[in-house]
Coordinates of C-alpha atoms in Angstrom, one line a residue:
Chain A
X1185 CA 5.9 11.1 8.2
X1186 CA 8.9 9.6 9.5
X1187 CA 9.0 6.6 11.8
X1188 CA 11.9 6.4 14.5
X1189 CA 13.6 4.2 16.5
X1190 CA 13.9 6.3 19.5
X1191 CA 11.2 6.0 22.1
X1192 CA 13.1 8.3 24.1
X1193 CA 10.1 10.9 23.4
X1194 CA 9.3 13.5 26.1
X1195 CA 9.2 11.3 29.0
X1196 CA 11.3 12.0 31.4
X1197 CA 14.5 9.2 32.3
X1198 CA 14.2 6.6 35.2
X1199 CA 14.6 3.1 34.9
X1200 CA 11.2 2.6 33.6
X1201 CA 11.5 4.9 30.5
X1202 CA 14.8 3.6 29.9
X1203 CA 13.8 0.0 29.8
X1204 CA 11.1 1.1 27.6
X1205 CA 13.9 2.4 24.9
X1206 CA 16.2 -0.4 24.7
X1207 CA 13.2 -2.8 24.7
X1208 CA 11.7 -0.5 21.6
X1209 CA 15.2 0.0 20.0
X1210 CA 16.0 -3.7 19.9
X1211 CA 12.3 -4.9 18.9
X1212 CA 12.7 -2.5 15.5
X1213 CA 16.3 -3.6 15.0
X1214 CA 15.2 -7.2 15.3
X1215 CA 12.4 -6.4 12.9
X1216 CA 14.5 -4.9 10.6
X1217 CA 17.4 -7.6 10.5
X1218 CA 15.1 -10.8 11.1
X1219 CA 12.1 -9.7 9.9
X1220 CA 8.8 -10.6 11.4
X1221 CA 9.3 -14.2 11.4
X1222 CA 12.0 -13.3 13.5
X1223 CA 10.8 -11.5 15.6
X1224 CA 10.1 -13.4 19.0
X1225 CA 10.1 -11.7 22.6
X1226 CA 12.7 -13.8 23.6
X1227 CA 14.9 -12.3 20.8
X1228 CA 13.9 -9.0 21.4
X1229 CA 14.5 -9.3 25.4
X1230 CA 18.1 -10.5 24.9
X1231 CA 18.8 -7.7 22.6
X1232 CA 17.5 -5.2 24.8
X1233 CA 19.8 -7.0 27.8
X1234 CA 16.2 -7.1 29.9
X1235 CA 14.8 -10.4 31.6
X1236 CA 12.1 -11.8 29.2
X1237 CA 9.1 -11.6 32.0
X1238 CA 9.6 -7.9 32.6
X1239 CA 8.7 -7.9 28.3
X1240 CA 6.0 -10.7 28.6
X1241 CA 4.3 -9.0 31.8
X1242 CA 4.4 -5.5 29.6
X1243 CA 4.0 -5.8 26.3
X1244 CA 2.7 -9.3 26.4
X1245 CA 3.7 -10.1 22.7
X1246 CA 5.0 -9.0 19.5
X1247 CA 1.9 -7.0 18.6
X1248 CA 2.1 -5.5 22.1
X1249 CA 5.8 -4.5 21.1
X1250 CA 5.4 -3.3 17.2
X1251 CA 1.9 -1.1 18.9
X1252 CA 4.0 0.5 21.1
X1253 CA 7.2 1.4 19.1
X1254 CA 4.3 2.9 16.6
X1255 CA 3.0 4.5 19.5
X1256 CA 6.4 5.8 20.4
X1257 CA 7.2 7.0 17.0
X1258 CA 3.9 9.4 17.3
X1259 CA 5.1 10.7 20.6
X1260 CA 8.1 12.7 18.8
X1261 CA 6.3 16.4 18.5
X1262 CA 6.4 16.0 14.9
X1263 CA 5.4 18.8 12.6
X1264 CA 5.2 19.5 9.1
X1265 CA 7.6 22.1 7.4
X1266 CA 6.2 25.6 7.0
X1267 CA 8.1 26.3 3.6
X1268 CA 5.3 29.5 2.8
X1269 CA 4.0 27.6 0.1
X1270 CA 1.1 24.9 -0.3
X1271 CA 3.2 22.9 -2.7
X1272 CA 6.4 23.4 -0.6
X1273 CA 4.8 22.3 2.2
X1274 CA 3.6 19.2 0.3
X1275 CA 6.5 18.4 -1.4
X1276 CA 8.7 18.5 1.9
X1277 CA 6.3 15.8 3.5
X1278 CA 6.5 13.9 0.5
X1279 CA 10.5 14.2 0.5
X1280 CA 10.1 12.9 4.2
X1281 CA 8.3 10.0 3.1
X1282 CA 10.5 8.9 0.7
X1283 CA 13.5 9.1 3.2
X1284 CA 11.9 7.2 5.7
X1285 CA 10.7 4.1 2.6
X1286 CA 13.9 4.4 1.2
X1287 CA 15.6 4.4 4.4
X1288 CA 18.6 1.8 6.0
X1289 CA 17.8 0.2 8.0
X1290 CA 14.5 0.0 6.2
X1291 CA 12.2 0.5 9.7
X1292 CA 9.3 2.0 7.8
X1293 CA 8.8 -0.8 5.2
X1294 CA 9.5 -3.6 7.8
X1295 CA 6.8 -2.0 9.8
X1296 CA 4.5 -1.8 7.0
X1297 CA 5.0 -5.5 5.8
X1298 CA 4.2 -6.1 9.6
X1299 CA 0.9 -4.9 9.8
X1300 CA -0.3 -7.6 6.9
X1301 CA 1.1 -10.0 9.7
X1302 CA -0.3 -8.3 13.5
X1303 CA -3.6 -6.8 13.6
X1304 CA -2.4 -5.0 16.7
X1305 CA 0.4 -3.8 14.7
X1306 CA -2.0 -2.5 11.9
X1307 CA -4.2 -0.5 14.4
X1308 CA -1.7 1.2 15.5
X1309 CA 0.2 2.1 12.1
X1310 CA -3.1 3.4 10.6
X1311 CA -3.5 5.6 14.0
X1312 CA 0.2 6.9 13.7
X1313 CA -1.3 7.8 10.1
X1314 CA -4.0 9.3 10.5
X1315 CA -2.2 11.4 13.7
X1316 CA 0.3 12.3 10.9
X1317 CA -2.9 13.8 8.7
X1318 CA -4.4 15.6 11.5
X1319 CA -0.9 17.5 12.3
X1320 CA -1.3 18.5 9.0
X1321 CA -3.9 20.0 8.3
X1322 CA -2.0 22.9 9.7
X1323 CA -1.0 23.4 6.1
X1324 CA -4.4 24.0 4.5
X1325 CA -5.1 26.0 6.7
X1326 CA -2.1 28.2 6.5
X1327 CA -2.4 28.2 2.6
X1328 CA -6.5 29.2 3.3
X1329 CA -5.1 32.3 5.2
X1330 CA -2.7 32.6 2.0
X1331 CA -5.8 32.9 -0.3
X1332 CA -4.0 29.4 -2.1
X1333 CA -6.9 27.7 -1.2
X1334 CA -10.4 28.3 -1.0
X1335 CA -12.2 28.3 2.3
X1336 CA -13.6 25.0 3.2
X1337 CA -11.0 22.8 1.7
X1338 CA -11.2 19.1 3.5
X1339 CA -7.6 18.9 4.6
X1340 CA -7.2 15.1 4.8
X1341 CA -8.6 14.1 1.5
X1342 CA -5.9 16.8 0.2
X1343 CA -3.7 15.1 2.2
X1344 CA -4.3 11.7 0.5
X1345 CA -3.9 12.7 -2.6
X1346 CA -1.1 14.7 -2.1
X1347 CA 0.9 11.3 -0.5
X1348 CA -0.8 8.4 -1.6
X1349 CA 1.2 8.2 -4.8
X1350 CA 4.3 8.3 -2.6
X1351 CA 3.0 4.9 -0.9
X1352 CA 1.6 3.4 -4.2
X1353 CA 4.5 3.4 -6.2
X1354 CA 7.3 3.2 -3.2
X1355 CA 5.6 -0.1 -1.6
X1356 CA 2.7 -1.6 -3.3
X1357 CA 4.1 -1.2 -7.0
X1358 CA 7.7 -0.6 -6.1
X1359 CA 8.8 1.1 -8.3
X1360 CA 12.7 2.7 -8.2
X1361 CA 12.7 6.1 -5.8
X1362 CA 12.2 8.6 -8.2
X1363 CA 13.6 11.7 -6.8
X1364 CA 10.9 13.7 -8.7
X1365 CA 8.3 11.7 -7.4
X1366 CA 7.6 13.6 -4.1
X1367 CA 7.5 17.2 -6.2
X1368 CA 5.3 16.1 -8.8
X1369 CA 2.7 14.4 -6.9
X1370 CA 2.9 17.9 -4.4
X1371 CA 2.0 19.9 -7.6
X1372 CA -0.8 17.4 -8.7
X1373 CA -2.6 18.0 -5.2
X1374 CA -2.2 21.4 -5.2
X1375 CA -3.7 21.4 -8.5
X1376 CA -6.3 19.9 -7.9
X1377 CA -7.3 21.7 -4.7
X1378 CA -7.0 25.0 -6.6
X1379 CA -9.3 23.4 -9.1
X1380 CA -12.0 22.9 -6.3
X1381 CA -11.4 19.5 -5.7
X1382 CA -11.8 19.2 -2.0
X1383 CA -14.5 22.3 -1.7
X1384 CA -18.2 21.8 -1.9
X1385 CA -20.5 18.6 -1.3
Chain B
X46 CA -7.9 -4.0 -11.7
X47 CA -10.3 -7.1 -10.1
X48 CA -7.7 -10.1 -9.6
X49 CA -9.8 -13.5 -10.5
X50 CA -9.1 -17.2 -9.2
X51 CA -9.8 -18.6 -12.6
X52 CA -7.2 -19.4 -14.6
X53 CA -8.8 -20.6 -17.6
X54 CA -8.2 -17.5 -20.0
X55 CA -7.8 -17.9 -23.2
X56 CA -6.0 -21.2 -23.3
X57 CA -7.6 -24.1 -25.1
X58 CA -8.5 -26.9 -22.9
X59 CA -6.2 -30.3 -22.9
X60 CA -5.1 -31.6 -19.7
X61 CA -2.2 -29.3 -18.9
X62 CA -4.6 -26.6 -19.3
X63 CA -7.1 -28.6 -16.8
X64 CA -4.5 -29.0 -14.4
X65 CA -3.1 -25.8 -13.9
X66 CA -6.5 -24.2 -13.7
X67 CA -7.2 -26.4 -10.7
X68 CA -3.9 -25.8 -9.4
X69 CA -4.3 -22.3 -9.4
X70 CA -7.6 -22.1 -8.3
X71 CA -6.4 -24.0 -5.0
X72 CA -3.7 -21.9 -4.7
X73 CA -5.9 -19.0 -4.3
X74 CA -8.7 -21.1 -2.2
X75 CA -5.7 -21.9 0.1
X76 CA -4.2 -18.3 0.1
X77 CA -7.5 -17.1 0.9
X78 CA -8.9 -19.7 3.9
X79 CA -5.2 -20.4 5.7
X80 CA -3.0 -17.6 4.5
X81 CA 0.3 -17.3 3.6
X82 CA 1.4 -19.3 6.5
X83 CA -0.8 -21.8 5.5
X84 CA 0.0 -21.9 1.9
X85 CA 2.1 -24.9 1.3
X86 CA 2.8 -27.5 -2.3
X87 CA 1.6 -30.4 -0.5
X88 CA -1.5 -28.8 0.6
X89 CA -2.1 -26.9 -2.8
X90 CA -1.7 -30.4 -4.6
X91 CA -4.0 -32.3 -2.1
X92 CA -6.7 -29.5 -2.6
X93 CA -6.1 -29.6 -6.1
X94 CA -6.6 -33.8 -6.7
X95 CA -3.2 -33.6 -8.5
X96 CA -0.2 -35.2 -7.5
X97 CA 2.6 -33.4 -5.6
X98 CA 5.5 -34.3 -7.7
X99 CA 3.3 -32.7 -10.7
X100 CA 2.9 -29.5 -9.0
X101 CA 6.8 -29.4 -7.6
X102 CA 8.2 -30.1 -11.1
X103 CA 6.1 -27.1 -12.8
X104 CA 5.4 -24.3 -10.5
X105 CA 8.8 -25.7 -8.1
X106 CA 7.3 -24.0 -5.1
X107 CA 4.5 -21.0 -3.4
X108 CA 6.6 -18.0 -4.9
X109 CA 5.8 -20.3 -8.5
X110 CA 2.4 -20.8 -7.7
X111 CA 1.7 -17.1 -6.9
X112 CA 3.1 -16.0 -9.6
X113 CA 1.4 -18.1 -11.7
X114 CA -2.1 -17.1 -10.4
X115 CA -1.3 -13.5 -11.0
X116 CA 0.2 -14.3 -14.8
X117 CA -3.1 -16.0 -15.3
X118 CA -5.4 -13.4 -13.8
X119 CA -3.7 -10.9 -16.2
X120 CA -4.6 -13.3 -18.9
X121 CA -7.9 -12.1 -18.9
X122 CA -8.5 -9.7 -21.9
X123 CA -9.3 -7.3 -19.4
X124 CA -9.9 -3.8 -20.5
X125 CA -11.2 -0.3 -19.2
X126 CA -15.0 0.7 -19.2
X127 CA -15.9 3.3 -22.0
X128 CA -18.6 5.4 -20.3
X129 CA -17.6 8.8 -22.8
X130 CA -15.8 10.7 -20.2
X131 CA -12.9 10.6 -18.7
X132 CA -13.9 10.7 -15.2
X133 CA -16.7 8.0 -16.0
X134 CA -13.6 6.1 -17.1
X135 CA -11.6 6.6 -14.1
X136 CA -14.6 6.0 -12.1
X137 CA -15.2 2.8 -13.6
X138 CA -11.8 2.0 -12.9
X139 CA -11.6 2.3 -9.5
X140 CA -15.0 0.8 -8.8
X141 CA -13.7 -2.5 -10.3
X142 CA -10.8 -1.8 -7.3
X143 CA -12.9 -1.1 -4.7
X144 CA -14.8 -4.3 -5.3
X145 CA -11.7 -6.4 -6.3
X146 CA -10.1 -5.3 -2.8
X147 CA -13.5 -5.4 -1.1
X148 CA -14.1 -9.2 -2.6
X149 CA -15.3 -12.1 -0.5
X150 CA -13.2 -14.3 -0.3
X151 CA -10.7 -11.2 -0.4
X152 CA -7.9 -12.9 -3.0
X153 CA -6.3 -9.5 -3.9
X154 CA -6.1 -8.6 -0.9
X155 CA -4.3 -11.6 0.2
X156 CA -2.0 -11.8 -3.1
X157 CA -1.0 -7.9 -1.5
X158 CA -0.3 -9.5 2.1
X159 CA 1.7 -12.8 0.4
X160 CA 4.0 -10.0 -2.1
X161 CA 5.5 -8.6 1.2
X162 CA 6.4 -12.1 2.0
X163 CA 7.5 -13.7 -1.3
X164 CA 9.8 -11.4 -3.5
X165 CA 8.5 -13.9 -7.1
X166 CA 4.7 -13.1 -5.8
X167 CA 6.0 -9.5 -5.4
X168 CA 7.2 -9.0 -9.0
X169 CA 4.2 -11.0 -10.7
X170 CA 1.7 -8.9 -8.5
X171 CA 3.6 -5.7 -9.9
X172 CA 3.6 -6.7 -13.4
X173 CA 0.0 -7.5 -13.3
X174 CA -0.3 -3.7 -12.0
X175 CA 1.8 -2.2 -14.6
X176 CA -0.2 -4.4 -17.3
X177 CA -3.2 -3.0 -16.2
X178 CA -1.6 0.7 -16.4
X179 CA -0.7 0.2 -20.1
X180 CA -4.2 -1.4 -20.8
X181 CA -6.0 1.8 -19.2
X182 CA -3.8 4.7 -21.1
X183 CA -6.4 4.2 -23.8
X184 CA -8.9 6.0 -21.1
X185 CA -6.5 9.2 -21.9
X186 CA -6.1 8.5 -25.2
X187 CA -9.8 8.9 -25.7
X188 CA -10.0 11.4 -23.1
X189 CA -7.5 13.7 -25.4
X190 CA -9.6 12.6 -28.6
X191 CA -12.6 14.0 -27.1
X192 CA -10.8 17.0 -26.4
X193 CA -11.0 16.6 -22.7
X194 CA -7.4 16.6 -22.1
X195 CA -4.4 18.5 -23.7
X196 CA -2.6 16.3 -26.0
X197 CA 0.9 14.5 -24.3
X198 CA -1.2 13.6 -21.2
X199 CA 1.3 11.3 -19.1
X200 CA -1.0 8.6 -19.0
X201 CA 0.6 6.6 -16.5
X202 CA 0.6 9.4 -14.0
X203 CA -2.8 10.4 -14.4
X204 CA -4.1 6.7 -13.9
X205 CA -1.6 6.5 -10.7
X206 CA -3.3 9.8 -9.4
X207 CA -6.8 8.6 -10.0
X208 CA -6.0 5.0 -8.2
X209 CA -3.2 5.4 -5.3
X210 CA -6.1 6.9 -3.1
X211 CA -7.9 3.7 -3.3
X212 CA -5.2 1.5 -2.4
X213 CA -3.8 3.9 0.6
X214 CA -7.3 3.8 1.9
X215 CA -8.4 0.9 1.9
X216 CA -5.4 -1.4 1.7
X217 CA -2.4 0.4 3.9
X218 CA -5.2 2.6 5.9
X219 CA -7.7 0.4 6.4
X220 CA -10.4 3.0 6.4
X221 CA -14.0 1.3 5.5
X222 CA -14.6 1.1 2.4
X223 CA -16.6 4.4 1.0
X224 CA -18.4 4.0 -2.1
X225 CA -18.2 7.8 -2.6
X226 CA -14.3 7.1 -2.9
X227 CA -13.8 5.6 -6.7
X228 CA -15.8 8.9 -7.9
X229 CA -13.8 11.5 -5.5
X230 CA -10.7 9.9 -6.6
X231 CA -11.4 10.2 -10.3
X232 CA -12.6 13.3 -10.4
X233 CA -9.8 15.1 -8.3
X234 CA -7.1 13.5 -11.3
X235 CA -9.4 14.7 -14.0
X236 CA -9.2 18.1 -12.4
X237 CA -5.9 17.8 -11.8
X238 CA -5.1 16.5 -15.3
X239 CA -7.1 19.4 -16.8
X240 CA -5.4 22.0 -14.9
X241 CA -2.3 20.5 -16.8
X242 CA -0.8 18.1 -14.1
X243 CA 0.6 15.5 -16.6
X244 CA 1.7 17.7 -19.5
X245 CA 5.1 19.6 -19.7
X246 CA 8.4 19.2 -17.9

């Protein structure tokens, strides 16, 4: 579940669109660099080279800009890996997870730290989750076709389980990356969901 | 996990002991009502009837103070519910999250929000986690006395498993709080732990 920079998307150029990237670019690099307490319209206009109405008039403030670079980030056709495997599908989202908290710049984290700060901001991180979890579900269902799973399993509360440790340890606990993490915490959802965990009332 | 304001503890009483106690309970008060933003030494001291030299000179400034309130809410001689399995256990467990996180006035919640803004609050509030963890492996200790669990259970793991959904839900999600959560969560770990998730390589 990888958050990007580029708002670049599928819309096609025109001065519009390409507005709407440099103003986007240069609102995460100014997160990333100044953090949120940094991050002013002002700044972000003179980064992106545009005149600070044409940000006021459309995105009217910082939560108007962090919404819409989350918003952006969701536009990029993103898909889960199809490794043939439940757990090698779950590992891989868990590998991309940890690239994108570990990352540098560290977009992911800044943007996470922002959402205690911009309720605007928060909406729109939790629906760029929760869009991530319904793209894939695609990979319970594939592993149901497999016979991995039993019919019926809820994909999202597999889901959860299968990432939340990722999130726990990476950002609320912080603990060091732990290359292993992602794997183990793959294996521990599939286990469970072969166990029944996610079938029945 | 429940995060209190009071600082009392064990600590005998004695006027240091008075003062910090009402130090730290303003710090939370303050936390709490204004937010981080709001969360200053002179403010903390005026709430507090203390004197703001007093409070500079022993907690220096809000990363101080933060991390003070967490070292004292992990003074608590907290320990894990026996209920005589190990998902009562683990349900138990993450009941006392869900309320701790669900609390009003919501102090863990804000003492989350403040450790992405103050690096000292940061390591105290992970600390207090990791204290908790080390508290709870008796809850697999049992659990592999009973016979419930192979022996060589990680128990960190297993706790992390049974508890990251809870925080991913309803602190970095934001989904409403479901009080079928703290028994889901427990019991997919237990199944997961049984299936032999946290033993082996």
């Amino acid at each position: 579940m990888p958050t990007t920079t580029s708002a670049s998307g599928s819309r096609p150029g025109g001065r519009s669109a390409r507005v709407r990237a440099q103003v986007l670019e240069a609102t995460g690099a100014q997160l990333v660099e100044h953090g949120y307490d940094g991050l002013t319209v002002d700044a972000v206009a003179e980064r992106a080279g545009v005149h600070r109405t044409t940000v006021y008039r459309r995105w009217r403030d910082i939560g108007g800009l962090l919404a819409d670079l989350l918003d952006a980030a969701g536009d990029d056709g993103w898909e889960p890996a199809d490794t043939g495997t439940l757990e090698g599908d779950l590992t891989a989202l868990n590998e991309e997870i940890l690239a994108g908290v570990a990352a540098d710049p560290p977009l992911t984290t800044a943007l996470i730290a922002a959402s205690f700060r911009s309720a605007q901001a928060a909406r729109a991180l939790r629906a760029f989750w929760e869009d991530r979890y319904a793209r894939c579900a695609v990979v319970v269902v594939r592993a149901e076709q497999r016979g991995e799973l039993p019919p019926g399993t809820r994909s999202r509360e597999l889901l959860v389980t299968a990432t939340a440790p990722m999130y726990h340890e990476l950002v609320l606990l912080g603990t060091p990356p732990d290359p292993h993490l992602p794997a183990t915490a793959a294996r521990t959802a599939a286990l469970a969901a072969r166990a029944g965990a996610f079938t029945g009332p």
